[in-house]
Amino acid sequence: MRSAEQILAESAVIAVVGASRDPSKAAHRVPAEMQRYGWRIIPVNPTADELFGEPVYRSLADIPHPVDLVDVFRPAEDAVDVVRQAVAIGAPAVWLQLGIVSPRARQIAEEAGLDYVENRCLIVERAAANLTRLG
């Protein structure tokens, strides 16, 4: 299993499940910052049409191209279903944001061979490792 730093360093396209329109929420600020540092953000939200200059998809299954990482901004009880969807689309890694922990989601991810991170923040890890995807 890759470390959090390796996952970020090797990922270019991040699907953000639960991406928010509200700039005051972490589910908006975190993907926006990752985008500023060069990652392509693919928002997944059933109620928005465009976020971060990208079309919004209703589910992971609706995304028409591969993603490198599925970032989850949903309650822990939703994580199991999101991880199952990530497995179904062939995503290589899942990341549950700070405060989200799910032993069952971890088990599903590990059994399917996905890299898995939970209870950690993308932007904190990006900053700590001084990572960027900018040229």
PDB file of C-alpha atoms in Angstrom, residues 2-133:
ATOM      1  CA  ARG A   2       1.293   3.436  -0.962  1.00  0.00           C
ATOM      2  CA  SER A   3       1.728   6.144   1.643  1.00  0.00           C
ATOM      3  CA  ALA A   4      -0.439   9.278   1.623  1.00  0.00           C
ATOM      4  CA  GLU A   5       2.477  11.221   0.142  1.00  0.00           C
ATOM      5  CA  GLN A   6       3.002   8.639  -2.609  1.00  0.00           C
ATOM      6  CA  ILE A   7      -0.691   8.650  -3.484  1.00  0.00           C
ATOM      7  CA  LEU A   8      -0.700  12.435  -3.878  1.00  0.00           C
ATOM      8  CA  ALA A   9       2.586  12.482  -5.775  1.00  0.00           C
ATOM      9  CA  GLU A  10       1.362   9.836  -8.225  1.00  0.00           C
ATOM     10  CA  SER A  11      -2.191  11.153  -8.700  1.00  0.00           C
ATOM     11  CA  ALA A  12      -3.175  13.796 -11.235  1.00  0.00           C
ATOM     12  CA  VAL A  13      -6.989  13.480 -11.318  1.00  0.00           C
ATOM     13  CA  ILE A  14      -8.964  13.585  -8.066  1.00  0.00           C
ATOM     14  CA  ALA A  15     -12.697  12.872  -7.941  1.00  0.00           C
ATOM     15  CA  VAL A  16     -14.155  14.697  -4.932  1.00  0.00           C
ATOM     16  CA  VAL A  17     -17.309  13.028  -3.632  1.00  0.00           C
ATOM     17  CA  GLY A  18     -19.311  15.581  -1.678  1.00  0.00           C
ATOM     18  CA  ALA A  19     -17.651  18.628  -3.221  1.00  0.00           C
ATOM     19  CA  SER A  20     -19.489  21.736  -2.019  1.00  0.00           C
ATOM     20  CA  ARG A  21     -20.566  24.989  -3.648  1.00  0.00           C
ATOM     21  CA  ASP A  22     -20.156  26.767  -0.305  1.00  0.00           C
ATOM     22  CA  PRO A  23     -16.702  28.439  -0.142  1.00  0.00           C
ATOM     23  CA  SER A  24     -16.832  28.414   3.675  1.00  0.00           C
ATOM     24  CA  LYS A  25     -16.845  24.587   3.778  1.00  0.00           C
ATOM     25  CA  ALA A  26     -13.766  22.381   3.694  1.00  0.00           C
ATOM     26  CA  ALA A  27     -15.450  20.388   0.910  1.00  0.00           C
ATOM     27  CA  HIS A  28     -14.983  23.492  -1.253  1.00  0.00           C
ATOM     28  CA  ARG A  29     -11.724  24.942   0.104  1.00  0.00           C
ATOM     29  CA  VAL A  30      -9.717  21.713  -0.027  1.00  0.00           C
ATOM     30  CA  PRO A  31     -10.440  20.772  -3.656  1.00  0.00           C
ATOM     31  CA  ALA A  32     -10.022  24.416  -4.721  1.00  0.00           C
ATOM     32  CA  GLU A  33      -6.565  24.500  -3.149  1.00  0.00           C
ATOM     33  CA  MET A  34      -5.570  21.180  -4.687  1.00  0.00           C
ATOM     34  CA  GLN A  35      -6.643  22.576  -8.056  1.00  0.00           C
ATOM     35  CA  ARG A  36      -4.503  25.689  -7.481  1.00  0.00           C
ATOM     36  CA  TYR A  37      -1.501  23.394  -7.019  1.00  0.00           C
ATOM     37  CA  GLY A  38      -2.135  21.602 -10.295  1.00  0.00           C
ATOM     38  CA  TRP A  39      -4.389  18.630  -9.600  1.00  0.00           C
ATOM     39  CA  ARG A  40      -7.425  18.185 -11.817  1.00  0.00           C
ATOM     40  CA  ILE A  41     -10.520  18.129  -9.642  1.00  0.00           C
ATOM     41  CA  ILE A  42     -13.615  16.224 -10.754  1.00  0.00           C
ATOM     42  CA  PRO A  43     -16.513  17.212  -8.462  1.00  0.00           C
ATOM     43  CA  VAL A  44     -19.187  14.663  -7.559  1.00  0.00           C
ATOM     44  CA  ASN A  45     -22.360  16.203  -6.130  1.00  0.00           C
ATOM     45  CA  PRO A  46     -25.998  15.395  -6.913  1.00  0.00           C
ATOM     46  CA  THR A  47     -27.157  19.028  -6.730  1.00  0.00           C
ATOM     47  CA  ALA A  48     -24.579  21.145  -8.595  1.00  0.00           C
ATOM     48  CA  ASP A  49     -23.805  21.549 -12.297  1.00  0.00           C
ATOM     49  CA  GLU A  50     -20.339  23.137 -12.247  1.00  0.00           C
ATOM     50  CA  LEU A  51     -17.674  23.571  -9.582  1.00  0.00           C
ATOM     51  CA  PHE A  52     -14.041  24.654  -9.875  1.00  0.00           C
ATOM     52  CA  GLY A  53     -14.604  25.261 -13.595  1.00  0.00           C
ATOM     53  CA  GLU A  54     -15.384  21.562 -14.101  1.00  0.00           C
ATOM     54  CA  PRO A  55     -18.668  19.782 -14.835  1.00  0.00           C
ATOM     55  CA  VAL A  56     -20.157  18.102 -11.778  1.00  0.00           C
ATOM     56  CA  TYR A  57     -21.073  14.427 -11.935  1.00  0.00           C
ATOM     57  CA  ARG A  58     -23.917  12.879  -9.938  1.00  0.00           C
ATOM     58  CA  SER A  59     -21.925   9.755  -9.057  1.00  0.00           C
ATOM     59  CA  LEU A  60     -18.501   8.229  -9.592  1.00  0.00           C
ATOM     60  CA  ALA A  61     -20.022   5.916 -12.211  1.00  0.00           C
ATOM     61  CA  ASP A  62     -20.985   8.956 -14.303  1.00  0.00           C
ATOM     62  CA  ILE A  63     -17.388  10.171 -14.713  1.00  0.00           C
ATOM     63  CA  PRO A  64     -16.440   9.323 -18.319  1.00  0.00           C
ATOM     64  CA  HIS A  65     -12.685   8.965 -17.747  1.00  0.00           C
ATOM     65  CA  PRO A  66     -10.317   7.358 -15.223  1.00  0.00           C
ATOM     66  CA  VAL A  67      -9.527   9.013 -11.907  1.00  0.00           C
ATOM     67  CA  ASP A  68      -6.397   8.477  -9.845  1.00  0.00           C
ATOM     68  CA  LEU A  69      -7.893   9.167  -6.441  1.00  0.00           C
ATOM     69  CA  VAL A  70     -11.362   9.354  -4.910  1.00  0.00           C
ATOM     70  CA  ASP A  71     -11.478  11.953  -2.130  1.00  0.00           C
ATOM     71  CA  VAL A  72     -14.461  11.635   0.210  1.00  0.00           C
ATOM     72  CA  PHE A  73     -16.255  14.500   1.946  1.00  0.00           C
ATOM     73  CA  ARG A  74     -19.240  12.466   3.132  1.00  0.00           C
ATOM     74  CA  PRO A  75     -20.187  11.136   6.562  1.00  0.00           C
ATOM     75  CA  ALA A  76     -18.490   7.913   7.655  1.00  0.00           C
ATOM     76  CA  GLU A  77     -21.719   5.942   7.196  1.00  0.00           C
ATOM     77  CA  ASP A  78     -21.653   6.861   3.467  1.00  0.00           C
ATOM     78  CA  ALA A  79     -18.006   5.868   3.019  1.00  0.00           C
ATOM     79  CA  VAL A  80     -18.742   2.172   2.508  1.00  0.00           C
ATOM     80  CA  ASP A  81     -20.934   2.890  -0.514  1.00  0.00           C
ATOM     81  CA  VAL A  82     -18.440   5.399  -1.921  1.00  0.00           C
ATOM     82  CA  VAL A  83     -15.604   2.881  -1.603  1.00  0.00           C
ATOM     83  CA  ARG A  84     -17.710   0.250  -3.366  1.00  0.00           C
ATOM     84  CA  GLN A  85     -18.285   2.755  -6.186  1.00  0.00           C
ATOM     85  CA  ALA A  86     -14.554   3.523  -6.305  1.00  0.00           C
ATOM     86  CA  VAL A  87     -13.820  -0.190  -6.658  1.00  0.00           C
ATOM     87  CA  ALA A  88     -16.437  -0.463  -9.426  1.00  0.00           C
ATOM     88  CA  ILE A  89     -14.862   2.318 -11.509  1.00  0.00           C
ATOM     89  CA  GLY A  90     -11.335   0.975 -11.037  1.00  0.00           C
ATOM     90  CA  ALA A  91      -9.987   3.859  -8.963  1.00  0.00           C
ATOM     91  CA  PRO A  92      -6.596   2.905  -7.504  1.00  0.00           C
ATOM     92  CA  ALA A  93      -6.969   4.877  -4.263  1.00  0.00           C
ATOM     93  CA  VAL A  94      -9.537   6.281  -1.813  1.00  0.00           C
ATOM     94  CA  TRP A  95      -8.981   9.075   0.689  1.00  0.00           C
ATOM     95  CA  LEU A  96     -11.410   9.861   3.525  1.00  0.00           C
ATOM     96  CA  GLN A  97     -10.956  13.423   4.693  1.00  0.00           C
ATOM     97  CA  LEU A  98     -10.115  14.562   8.209  1.00  0.00           C
ATOM     98  CA  GLY A  99     -12.642  13.306  10.749  1.00  0.00           C
ATOM     99  CA  ILE A 100     -13.941  10.470   8.546  1.00  0.00           C
ATOM    100  CA  VAL A 101     -13.119   6.927   9.663  1.00  0.00           C
ATOM    101  CA  SER A 102     -14.744   3.687   8.505  1.00  0.00           C
ATOM    102  CA  PRO A 103     -13.280   0.274   9.344  1.00  0.00           C
ATOM    103  CA  ARG A 104     -15.695  -1.398   6.881  1.00  0.00           C
ATOM    104  CA  ALA A 105     -14.733   0.995   4.059  1.00  0.00           C
ATOM    105  CA  ARG A 106     -11.064   0.276   4.797  1.00  0.00           C
ATOM    106  CA  GLN A 107     -11.718  -3.471   4.651  1.00  0.00           C
ATOM    107  CA  ILE A 108     -13.530  -3.203   1.296  1.00  0.00           C
ATOM    108  CA  ALA A 109     -10.755  -1.036  -0.174  1.00  0.00           C
ATOM    109  CA  GLU A 110      -7.964  -3.295   1.051  1.00  0.00           C
ATOM    110  CA  GLU A 111      -9.702  -6.470  -0.135  1.00  0.00           C
ATOM    111  CA  ALA A 112     -10.051  -4.878  -3.586  1.00  0.00           C
ATOM    112  CA  GLY A 113      -6.388  -3.805  -3.618  1.00  0.00           C
ATOM    113  CA  LEU A 114      -7.038  -0.059  -3.373  1.00  0.00           C
ATOM    114  CA  ASP A 115      -4.709   2.245  -1.497  1.00  0.00           C
ATOM    115  CA  TYR A 116      -6.632   3.745   1.398  1.00  0.00           C
ATOM    116  CA  VAL A 117      -6.180   6.799   3.614  1.00  0.00           C
ATOM    117  CA  GLU A 118      -8.620   8.011   6.259  1.00  0.00           C
ATOM    118  CA  ASN A 119      -8.894  10.830   8.769  1.00  0.00           C
ATOM    119  CA  ARG A 120      -6.322  12.963   6.944  1.00  0.00           C
ATOM    120  CA  CYS A 121      -6.588  16.165   4.958  1.00  0.00           C
ATOM    121  CA  LEU A 122      -5.323  16.425   1.383  1.00  0.00           C
ATOM    122  CA  ILE A 123      -4.074  19.992   1.734  1.00  0.00           C
ATOM    123  CA  VAL A 124      -2.294  19.320   5.017  1.00  0.00           C
ATOM    124  CA  GLU A 125      -0.527  16.313   3.495  1.00  0.00           C
ATOM    125  CA  ARG A 126       0.238  18.238   0.289  1.00  0.00           C
ATOM    126  CA  ALA A 127       1.792  21.096   2.259  1.00  0.00           C
ATOM    127  CA  ALA A 128       3.752  18.792   4.588  1.00  0.00           C
ATOM    128  CA  ALA A 129       5.307  17.005   1.613  1.00  0.00           C
ATOM    129  CA  ASN A 130       5.662  20.268  -0.370  1.00  0.00           C
ATOM    130  CA  LEU A 131       3.970  18.631  -3.355  1.00  0.00           C
ATOM    131  CA  THR A 132       2.714  20.364  -6.480  1.00  0.00           C
ATOM    132  CA  ARG A 133       1.629  19.236  -9.928  1.00  0.00           C
TER     133      ARG A 133
END
